[in-house]
């Protein structure tokens, strides 16, 4: 279920590889300990974010959830900066 | 727990000096190995100038850069067409001029490997990508630059095809096979496209 986050990145409508690129850029400006919430509609983002987080130093994927918004699946990813 | 006395003074144990010598030998070995362990690099050869293959190259390159890898793309032969920013015929001989006129003069002129339809295929493909909200080749190239991806040009194929440095994206580094092989051997992965 929805959890608290410090920042939200909206990449809804964007396709591979954009969600990953944007999330990486946002992550780099995230202060340690903070949580980034990413909203995506790209189905590939579910597996892609797992791989991305594995490769970002100190990053942790706290949760991934799928929310249905007006008939569209929105994939929500919560990434915490390890710091 | 084994009592500490069990390991006390045994004649057959190596001396401190012998142990130190073994540690020194191991340190040398580790240092040798460290030189052979891949670095956080990813290298690609882009030989193809087909729109689809160049697109795939940039999707992979930007993806790899996002995963924190230091990416180098080495453009050779037809792949060089993707780096062109325009055609210039000055200082070229007849064959070089023909080659220049018969190959794409910039990334927007690349054709797909299949269903090219004398140029219409590229427009159809770009249109379909746009409809599906996929980034265009030019957007991906700009993204690659922004992410610090190095795009190198192969000197030898530039020479064969008569491509001048001035026709390529500004500040494109020009290098040879040794540069690429050195990078490839230190990379975690290498692709040839």
PDB file of N, CA and C in Angstrom, chain B residues 98-169:
ATOM      1  N   UNK B  98      31.046  10.304 -54.136  1.00  0.00           N
ATOM      2  CA  UNK B  98      29.935   9.391 -54.442  1.00  0.00           C
ATOM      3  C   UNK B  98      29.455   8.699 -53.175  1.00  0.00           C
ATOM      4  N   UNK B  99      30.427   8.221 -52.400  1.00  0.00           N
ATOM      5  CA  UNK B  99      30.114   7.537 -51.139  1.00  0.00           C
ATOM      6  C   UNK B  99      29.319   8.471 -50.234  1.00  0.00           C
ATOM      7  N   UNK B 100      29.762   9.710 -50.176  1.00  0.00           N
ATOM      8  CA  UNK B 100      29.125  10.697 -49.324  1.00  0.00           C
ATOM      9  C   UNK B 100      27.679  10.950 -49.756  1.00  0.00           C
ATOM     10  N   UNK B 101      27.484  11.028 -51.079  1.00  0.00           N
ATOM     11  CA  UNK B 101      26.142  11.320 -51.593  1.00  0.00           C
ATOM     12  C   UNK B 101      25.196  10.124 -51.479  1.00  0.00           C
ATOM     13  N   UNK B 102      25.793   8.921 -51.454  1.00  0.00           N
ATOM     14  CA  UNK B 102      24.952   7.726 -51.424  1.00  0.00           C
ATOM     15  C   UNK B 102      24.708   7.187 -50.012  1.00  0.00           C
ATOM     16  N   UNK B 103      25.269   7.854 -49.013  1.00  0.00           N
ATOM     17  CA  UNK B 103      25.044   7.410 -47.633  1.00  0.00           C
ATOM     18  C   UNK B 103      24.340   8.540 -46.868  1.00  0.00           C
ATOM     19  N   UNK B 104      23.657   8.191 -45.769  1.00  0.00           N
ATOM     20  CA  UNK B 104      22.957   9.221 -45.002  1.00  0.00           C
ATOM     21  C   UNK B 104      23.915  10.304 -44.516  1.00  0.00           C
ATOM     22  N   UNK B 105      23.473  11.542 -44.590  1.00  0.00           N
ATOM     23  CA  UNK B 105      24.309  12.668 -44.194  1.00  0.00           C
ATOM     24  C   UNK B 105      24.129  13.063 -42.748  1.00  0.00           C
ATOM     25  N   UNK B 106      23.123  12.512 -42.109  1.00  0.00           N
ATOM     26  CA  UNK B 106      22.908  12.726 -40.673  1.00  0.00           C
ATOM     27  C   UNK B 106      21.958  11.666 -40.118  1.00  0.00           C
ATOM     28  N   UNK B 107      21.840  11.651 -38.792  1.00  0.00           N
ATOM     29  CA  UNK B 107      21.070  10.579 -38.142  1.00  0.00           C
ATOM     30  C   UNK B 107      19.623  10.514 -38.636  1.00  0.00           C
ATOM     31  N   UNK B 108      19.056  11.659 -38.981  1.00  0.00           N
ATOM     32  CA  UNK B 108      17.652  11.662 -39.417  1.00  0.00           C
ATOM     33  C   UNK B 108      17.471  11.040 -40.802  1.00  0.00           C
ATOM     34  N   UNK B 109      18.592  10.750 -41.481  1.00  0.00           N
ATOM     35  CA  UNK B 109      18.482  10.150 -42.813  1.00  0.00           C
ATOM     36  C   UNK B 109      18.720   8.637 -42.808  1.00  0.00           C
ATOM     37  N   UNK B 110      18.905   8.047 -41.611  1.00  0.00           N
ATOM     38  CA  UNK B 110      19.162   6.608 -41.549  1.00  0.00           C
ATOM     39  C   UNK B 110      17.912   5.824 -41.939  1.00  0.00           C
ATOM     40  N   UNK B 111      18.124   4.677 -42.594  1.00  0.00           N
ATOM     41  CA  UNK B 111      17.015   3.808 -42.994  1.00  0.00           C
ATOM     42  C   UNK B 111      17.007   2.532 -42.171  1.00  0.00           C
ATOM     43  N   UNK B 112      15.832   1.941 -41.953  1.00  0.00           N
ATOM     44  CA  UNK B 112      15.786   0.686 -41.200  1.00  0.00           C
ATOM     45  C   UNK B 112      16.377  -0.478 -42.001  1.00  0.00           C
ATOM     46  N   UNK B 113      16.743  -1.556 -41.313  1.00  0.00           N
ATOM     47  CA  UNK B 113      17.368  -2.692 -42.003  1.00  0.00           C
ATOM     48  C   UNK B 113      16.356  -3.463 -42.839  1.00  0.00           C
ATOM     49  N   UNK B 114      15.093  -3.368 -42.477  1.00  0.00           N
ATOM     50  CA  UNK B 114      14.034  -4.024 -43.252  1.00  0.00           C
ATOM     51  C   UNK B 114      12.970  -3.001 -43.618  1.00  0.00           C
ATOM     52  N   UNK B 115      12.225  -3.269 -44.679  1.00  0.00           N
ATOM     53  CA  UNK B 115      11.109  -2.416 -45.095  1.00  0.00           C
ATOM     54  C   UNK B 115      11.527  -0.957 -45.231  1.00  0.00           C
ATOM     55  N   UNK B 116      12.614  -0.759 -45.935  1.00  0.00           N
ATOM     56  CA  UNK B 116      13.108   0.608 -46.081  1.00  0.00           C
ATOM     57  C   UNK B 116      12.232   1.431 -47.029  1.00  0.00           C
ATOM     58  N   UNK B 117      11.679   0.799 -48.059  1.00  0.00           N
ATOM     59  CA  UNK B 117      10.824   1.473 -49.055  1.00  0.00           C
ATOM     60  C   UNK B 117      11.427   2.779 -49.539  1.00  0.00           C
ATOM     61  N   UNK B 118      12.678   2.759 -49.888  1.00  0.00           N
ATOM     62  CA  UNK B 118      13.384   3.943 -50.413  1.00  0.00           C
ATOM     63  C   UNK B 118      13.215   5.168 -49.523  1.00  0.00           C
ATOM     64  N   UNK B 119      13.276   4.951 -48.232  1.00  0.00           N
ATOM     65  CA  UNK B 119      13.237   6.097 -47.310  1.00  0.00           C
ATOM     66  C   UNK B 119      11.922   6.242 -46.562  1.00  0.00           C
ATOM     67  N   UNK B 120      10.843   5.716 -47.154  1.00  0.00           N
ATOM     68  CA  UNK B 120       9.539   5.872 -46.494  1.00  0.00           C
ATOM     69  C   UNK B 120       9.491   5.046 -45.215  1.00  0.00           C
ATOM     70  N   UNK B 121      10.211   3.916 -45.205  1.00  0.00           N
ATOM     71  CA  UNK B 121      10.223   3.031 -44.041  1.00  0.00           C
ATOM     72  C   UNK B 121      10.658   3.746 -42.775  1.00  0.00           C
ATOM     73  N   UNK B 122      11.671   4.583 -42.913  1.00  0.00           N
ATOM     74  CA  UNK B 122      12.187   5.316 -41.748  1.00  0.00           C
ATOM     75  C   UNK B 122      11.113   6.250 -41.196  1.00  0.00           C
ATOM     76  N   UNK B 123      10.425   6.933 -42.112  1.00  0.00           N
ATOM     77  CA  UNK B 123       9.387   7.870 -41.672  1.00  0.00           C
ATOM     78  C   UNK B 123       8.264   7.131 -40.961  1.00  0.00           C
ATOM     79  N   UNK B 124       7.891   5.964 -41.537  1.00  0.00           N
ATOM     80  CA  UNK B 124       6.812   5.174 -40.931  1.00  0.00           C
ATOM     81  C   UNK B 124       7.241   4.694 -39.543  1.00  0.00           C
ATOM     82  N   UNK B 125       8.485   4.216 -39.456  1.00  0.00           N
ATOM     83  CA  UNK B 125       8.981   3.702 -38.185  1.00  0.00           C
ATOM     84  C   UNK B 125       9.037   4.819 -37.131  1.00  0.00           C
ATOM     85  N   UNK B 126       9.544   5.974 -37.536  1.00  0.00           N
ATOM     86  CA  UNK B 126       9.629   7.111 -36.605  1.00  0.00           C
ATOM     87  C   UNK B 126       8.229   7.551 -36.166  1.00  0.00           C
ATOM     88  N   UNK B 127       7.302   7.514 -37.115  1.00  0.00           N
ATOM     89  CA  UNK B 127       5.920   7.888 -36.787  1.00  0.00           C
ATOM     90  C   UNK B 127       5.334   6.914 -35.765  1.00  0.00           C
ATOM     91  N   UNK B 128       5.557   5.613 -36.010  1.00  0.00           N
ATOM     92  CA  UNK B 128       5.016   4.594 -35.098  1.00  0.00           C
ATOM     93  C   UNK B 128       5.624   4.725 -33.710  1.00  0.00           C
ATOM     94  N   UNK B 129       6.917   5.058 -33.670  1.00  0.00           N
ATOM     95  CA  UNK B 129       7.584   5.217 -32.375  1.00  0.00           C
ATOM     96  C   UNK B 129       7.006   6.410 -31.623  1.00  0.00           C
ATOM     97  N   UNK B 130       6.770   7.470 -32.371  1.00  0.00           N
ATOM     98  CA  UNK B 130       6.234   8.685 -31.760  1.00  0.00           C
ATOM     99  C   UNK B 130       4.839   8.424 -31.187  1.00  0.00           C
ATOM    100  N   UNK B 131       4.036   7.721 -31.978  1.00  0.00           N
ATOM    101  CA  UNK B 131       2.674   7.380 -31.536  1.00  0.00           C
ATOM    102  C   UNK B 131       2.708   6.571 -30.236  1.00  0.00           C
ATOM    103  N   UNK B 132       3.744   5.727 -30.122  1.00  0.00           N
ATOM    104  CA  UNK B 132       3.840   4.860 -28.942  1.00  0.00           C
ATOM    105  C   UNK B 132       4.681   5.506 -27.854  1.00  0.00           C
ATOM    106  N   UNK B 133       4.991   6.790 -28.041  1.00  0.00           N
ATOM    107  CA  UNK B 133       5.708   7.549 -27.019  1.00  0.00           C
ATOM    108  C   UNK B 133       7.138   7.073 -26.757  1.00  0.00           C
ATOM    109  N   UNK B 134       7.758   6.470 -27.766  1.00  0.00           N
ATOM    110  CA  UNK B 134       9.150   6.026 -27.627  1.00  0.00           C
ATOM    111  C   UNK B 134      10.054   7.193 -28.031  1.00  0.00           C
ATOM    112  N   UNK B 135      11.123   7.389 -27.284  1.00  0.00           N
ATOM    113  CA  UNK B 135      12.047   8.493 -27.569  1.00  0.00           C
ATOM    114  C   UNK B 135      12.641   8.319 -28.967  1.00  0.00           C
ATOM    115  N   UNK B 136      12.841   9.430 -29.667  1.00  0.00           N
ATOM    116  CA  UNK B 136      13.426   9.364 -31.002  1.00  0.00           C
ATOM    117  C   UNK B 136      14.931   9.131 -30.894  1.00  0.00           C
ATOM    118  N   UNK B 137      15.528   8.737 -32.006  1.00  0.00           N
ATOM    119  CA  UNK B 137      16.968   8.497 -32.016  1.00  0.00           C
ATOM    120  C   UNK B 137      17.727   9.744 -31.558  1.00  0.00           C
ATOM    121  N   UNK B 138      17.291  10.902 -32.034  1.00  0.00           N
ATOM    122  CA  UNK B 138      17.990  12.152 -31.692  1.00  0.00           C
ATOM    123  C   UNK B 138      17.858  12.453 -30.200  1.00  0.00           C
ATOM    124  N   UNK B 139      16.682  12.175 -29.630  1.00  0.00           N
ATOM    125  CA  UNK B 139      16.501  12.381 -28.183  1.00  0.00           C
ATOM    126  C   UNK B 139      17.408  11.443 -27.394  1.00  0.00           C
ATOM    127  N   UNK B 140      17.500  10.197 -27.875  1.00  0.00           N
ATOM    128  CA  UNK B 140      18.353   9.222 -27.192  1.00  0.00           C
ATOM    129  C   UNK B 140      19.823   9.603 -27.284  1.00  0.00           C
ATOM    130  N   UNK B 141      20.207  10.158 -28.431  1.00  0.00           N
ATOM    131  CA  UNK B 141      21.600  10.568 -28.606  1.00  0.00           C
ATOM    132  C   UNK B 141      21.931  11.730 -27.665  1.00  0.00           C
ATOM    133  N   UNK B 142      20.994  12.650 -27.546  1.00  0.00           N
ATOM    134  CA  UNK B 142      21.202  13.784 -26.637  1.00  0.00           C
ATOM    135  C   UNK B 142      21.285  13.280 -25.200  1.00  0.00           C
ATOM    136  N   UNK B 143      20.442  12.310 -24.890  1.00  0.00           N
ATOM    137  CA  UNK B 143      20.435  11.721 -23.552  1.00  0.00           C
ATOM    138  C   UNK B 143      21.767  11.028 -23.269  1.00  0.00           C
ATOM    139  N   UNK B 144      22.281  10.325 -24.280  1.00  0.00           N
ATOM    140  CA  UNK B 144      23.559   9.621 -24.124  1.00  0.00           C
ATOM    141  C   UNK B 144      24.675  10.619 -23.799  1.00  0.00           C
ATOM    142  N   UNK B 145      24.683  11.733 -24.510  1.00  0.00           N
ATOM    143  CA  UNK B 145      25.699  12.764 -24.259  1.00  0.00           C
ATOM    144  C   UNK B 145      25.559  13.288 -22.836  1.00  0.00           C
ATOM    145  N   UNK B 146      24.322  13.536 -22.457  1.00  0.00           N
ATOM    146  CA  UNK B 146      24.053  14.061 -21.118  1.00  0.00           C
ATOM    147  C   UNK B 146      24.507  13.087 -20.027  1.00  0.00           C
ATOM    148  N   UNK B 147      24.376  11.788 -20.306  1.00  0.00           N
ATOM    149  CA  UNK B 147      24.758  10.768 -19.320  1.00  0.00           C
ATOM    150  C   UNK B 147      26.249  10.460 -19.355  1.00  0.00           C
ATOM    151  N   UNK B 148      26.974  11.164 -20.224  1.00  0.00           N
ATOM    152  CA  UNK B 148      28.421  10.982 -20.268  1.00  0.00           C
ATOM    153  C   UNK B 148      28.894   9.805 -21.100  1.00  0.00           C
ATOM    154  N   UNK B 149      28.036   9.299 -21.995  1.00  0.00           N
ATOM    155  CA  UNK B 149      28.454   8.207 -22.882  1.00  0.00           C
ATOM    156  C   UNK B 149      29.477   8.764 -23.882  1.00  0.00           C
ATOM    157  N   UNK B 150      30.597   8.053 -24.047  1.00  0.00           N
ATOM    158  CA  UNK B 150      31.604   8.486 -25.013  1.00  0.00           C
ATOM    159  C   UNK B 150      31.281   7.896 -26.378  1.00  0.00           C
ATOM    160  N   UNK B 151      31.191   8.754 -27.386  1.00  0.00           N
ATOM    161  CA  UNK B 151      30.937   8.279 -28.748  1.00  0.00           C
ATOM    162  C   UNK B 151      32.197   8.523 -29.561  1.00  0.00           C
ATOM    163  N   UNK B 152      32.892   7.432 -29.873  1.00  0.00           N
ATOM    164  CA  UNK B 152      34.158   7.540 -30.593  1.00  0.00           C
ATOM    165  C   UNK B 152      33.984   7.174 -32.058  1.00  0.00           C
ATOM    166  N   UNK B 153      34.801   7.755 -32.896  1.00  0.00           N
ATOM    167  CA  UNK B 153      34.765   7.414 -34.313  1.00  0.00           C
ATOM    168  C   UNK B 153      36.030   6.668 -34.689  1.00  0.00           C
ATOM    169  N   UNK B 154      35.870   5.668 -35.548  1.00  0.00           N
ATOM    170  CA  UNK B 154      37.009   4.871 -36.003  1.00  0.00           C
ATOM    171  C   UNK B 154      37.736   5.620 -37.115  1.00  0.00           C
ATOM    172  N   UNK B 155      38.995   5.899 -36.878  1.00  0.00           N
ATOM    173  CA  UNK B 155      39.789   6.706 -37.799  1.00  0.00           C
ATOM    174  C   UNK B 155      39.921   6.043 -39.166  1.00  0.00           C
ATOM    175  N   UNK B 156      40.178   4.713 -39.114  1.00  0.00           N
ATOM    176  CA  UNK B 156      40.439   4.007 -40.367  1.00  0.00           C
ATOM    177  C   UNK B 156      39.204   3.981 -41.266  1.00  0.00           C
ATOM    178  N   UNK B 157      38.030   3.708 -40.701  1.00  0.00           N
ATOM    179  CA  UNK B 157      36.848   3.674 -41.565  1.00  0.00           C
ATOM    180  C   UNK B 157      36.430   5.073 -42.005  1.00  0.00           C
ATOM    181  N   UNK B 158      36.753   6.084 -41.188  1.00  0.00           N
ATOM    182  CA  UNK B 158      36.500   7.464 -41.624  1.00  0.00           C
ATOM    183  C   UNK B 158      37.306   7.744 -42.877  1.00  0.00           C
ATOM    184  N   UNK B 159      38.551   7.273 -42.851  1.00  0.00           N
ATOM    185  CA  UNK B 159      39.458   7.499 -43.969  1.00  0.00           C
ATOM    186  C   UNK B 159      38.980   6.752 -45.213  1.00  0.00           C
ATOM    187  N   UNK B 160      38.608   5.469 -45.043  1.00  0.00           N
ATOM    188  CA  UNK B 160      38.139   4.668 -46.184  1.00  0.00           C
ATOM    189  C   UNK B 160      36.937   5.341 -46.850  1.00  0.00           C
ATOM    190  N   UNK B 161      35.987   5.772 -46.022  1.00  0.00           N
ATOM    191  CA  UNK B 161      34.748   6.307 -46.561  1.00  0.00           C
ATOM    192  C   UNK B 161      34.832   7.809 -46.845  1.00  0.00           C
ATOM    193  N   UNK B 162      35.991   8.375 -46.561  1.00  0.00           N
ATOM    194  CA  UNK B 162      36.181   9.795 -46.846  1.00  0.00           C
ATOM    195  C   UNK B 162      35.356  10.701 -45.961  1.00  0.00           C
ATOM    196  N   UNK B 163      35.130  10.257 -44.721  1.00  0.00           N
ATOM    197  CA  UNK B 163      34.353  11.091 -43.798  1.00  0.00           C
ATOM    198  C   UNK B 163      35.301  12.003 -43.030  1.00  0.00           C
ATOM    199  N   UNK B 164      35.019  13.290 -43.058  1.00  0.00           N
ATOM    200  CA  UNK B 164      35.878  14.264 -42.376  1.00  0.00           C
ATOM    201  C   UNK B 164      35.379  14.495 -40.953  1.00  0.00           C
ATOM    202  N   UNK B 165      36.336  14.802 -40.089  1.00  0.00           N
ATOM    203  CA  UNK B 165      35.995  15.088 -38.694  1.00  0.00           C
ATOM    204  C   UNK B 165      34.928  16.192 -38.603  1.00  0.00           C
ATOM    205  N   UNK B 166      35.009  17.148 -39.534  1.00  0.00           N
ATOM    206  CA  UNK B 166      34.072  18.285 -39.514  1.00  0.00           C
ATOM    207  C   UNK B 166      32.634  17.880 -39.825  1.00  0.00           C
ATOM    208  N   UNK B 167      32.458  16.653 -40.369  1.00  0.00           N
ATOM    209  CA  UNK B 167      31.100  16.192 -40.676  1.00  0.00           C
ATOM    210  C   UNK B 167      30.457  15.506 -39.468  1.00  0.00           C
ATOM    211  N   UNK B 168      31.262  15.205 -38.468  1.00  0.00           N
ATOM    212  CA  UNK B 168      30.758  14.487 -37.298  1.00  0.00           C
ATOM    213  C   UNK B 168      30.355  15.458 -36.191  1.00  0.00           C
ATOM    214  N   UNK B 169      29.648  14.929 -35.186  1.00  0.00           N
ATOM    215  CA  UNK B 169      29.263  15.734 -34.028  1.00  0.00           C
ATOM    216  C   UNK B 169      30.507  16.419 -33.472  1.00  0.00           C
TER     217      UNK B 169
END
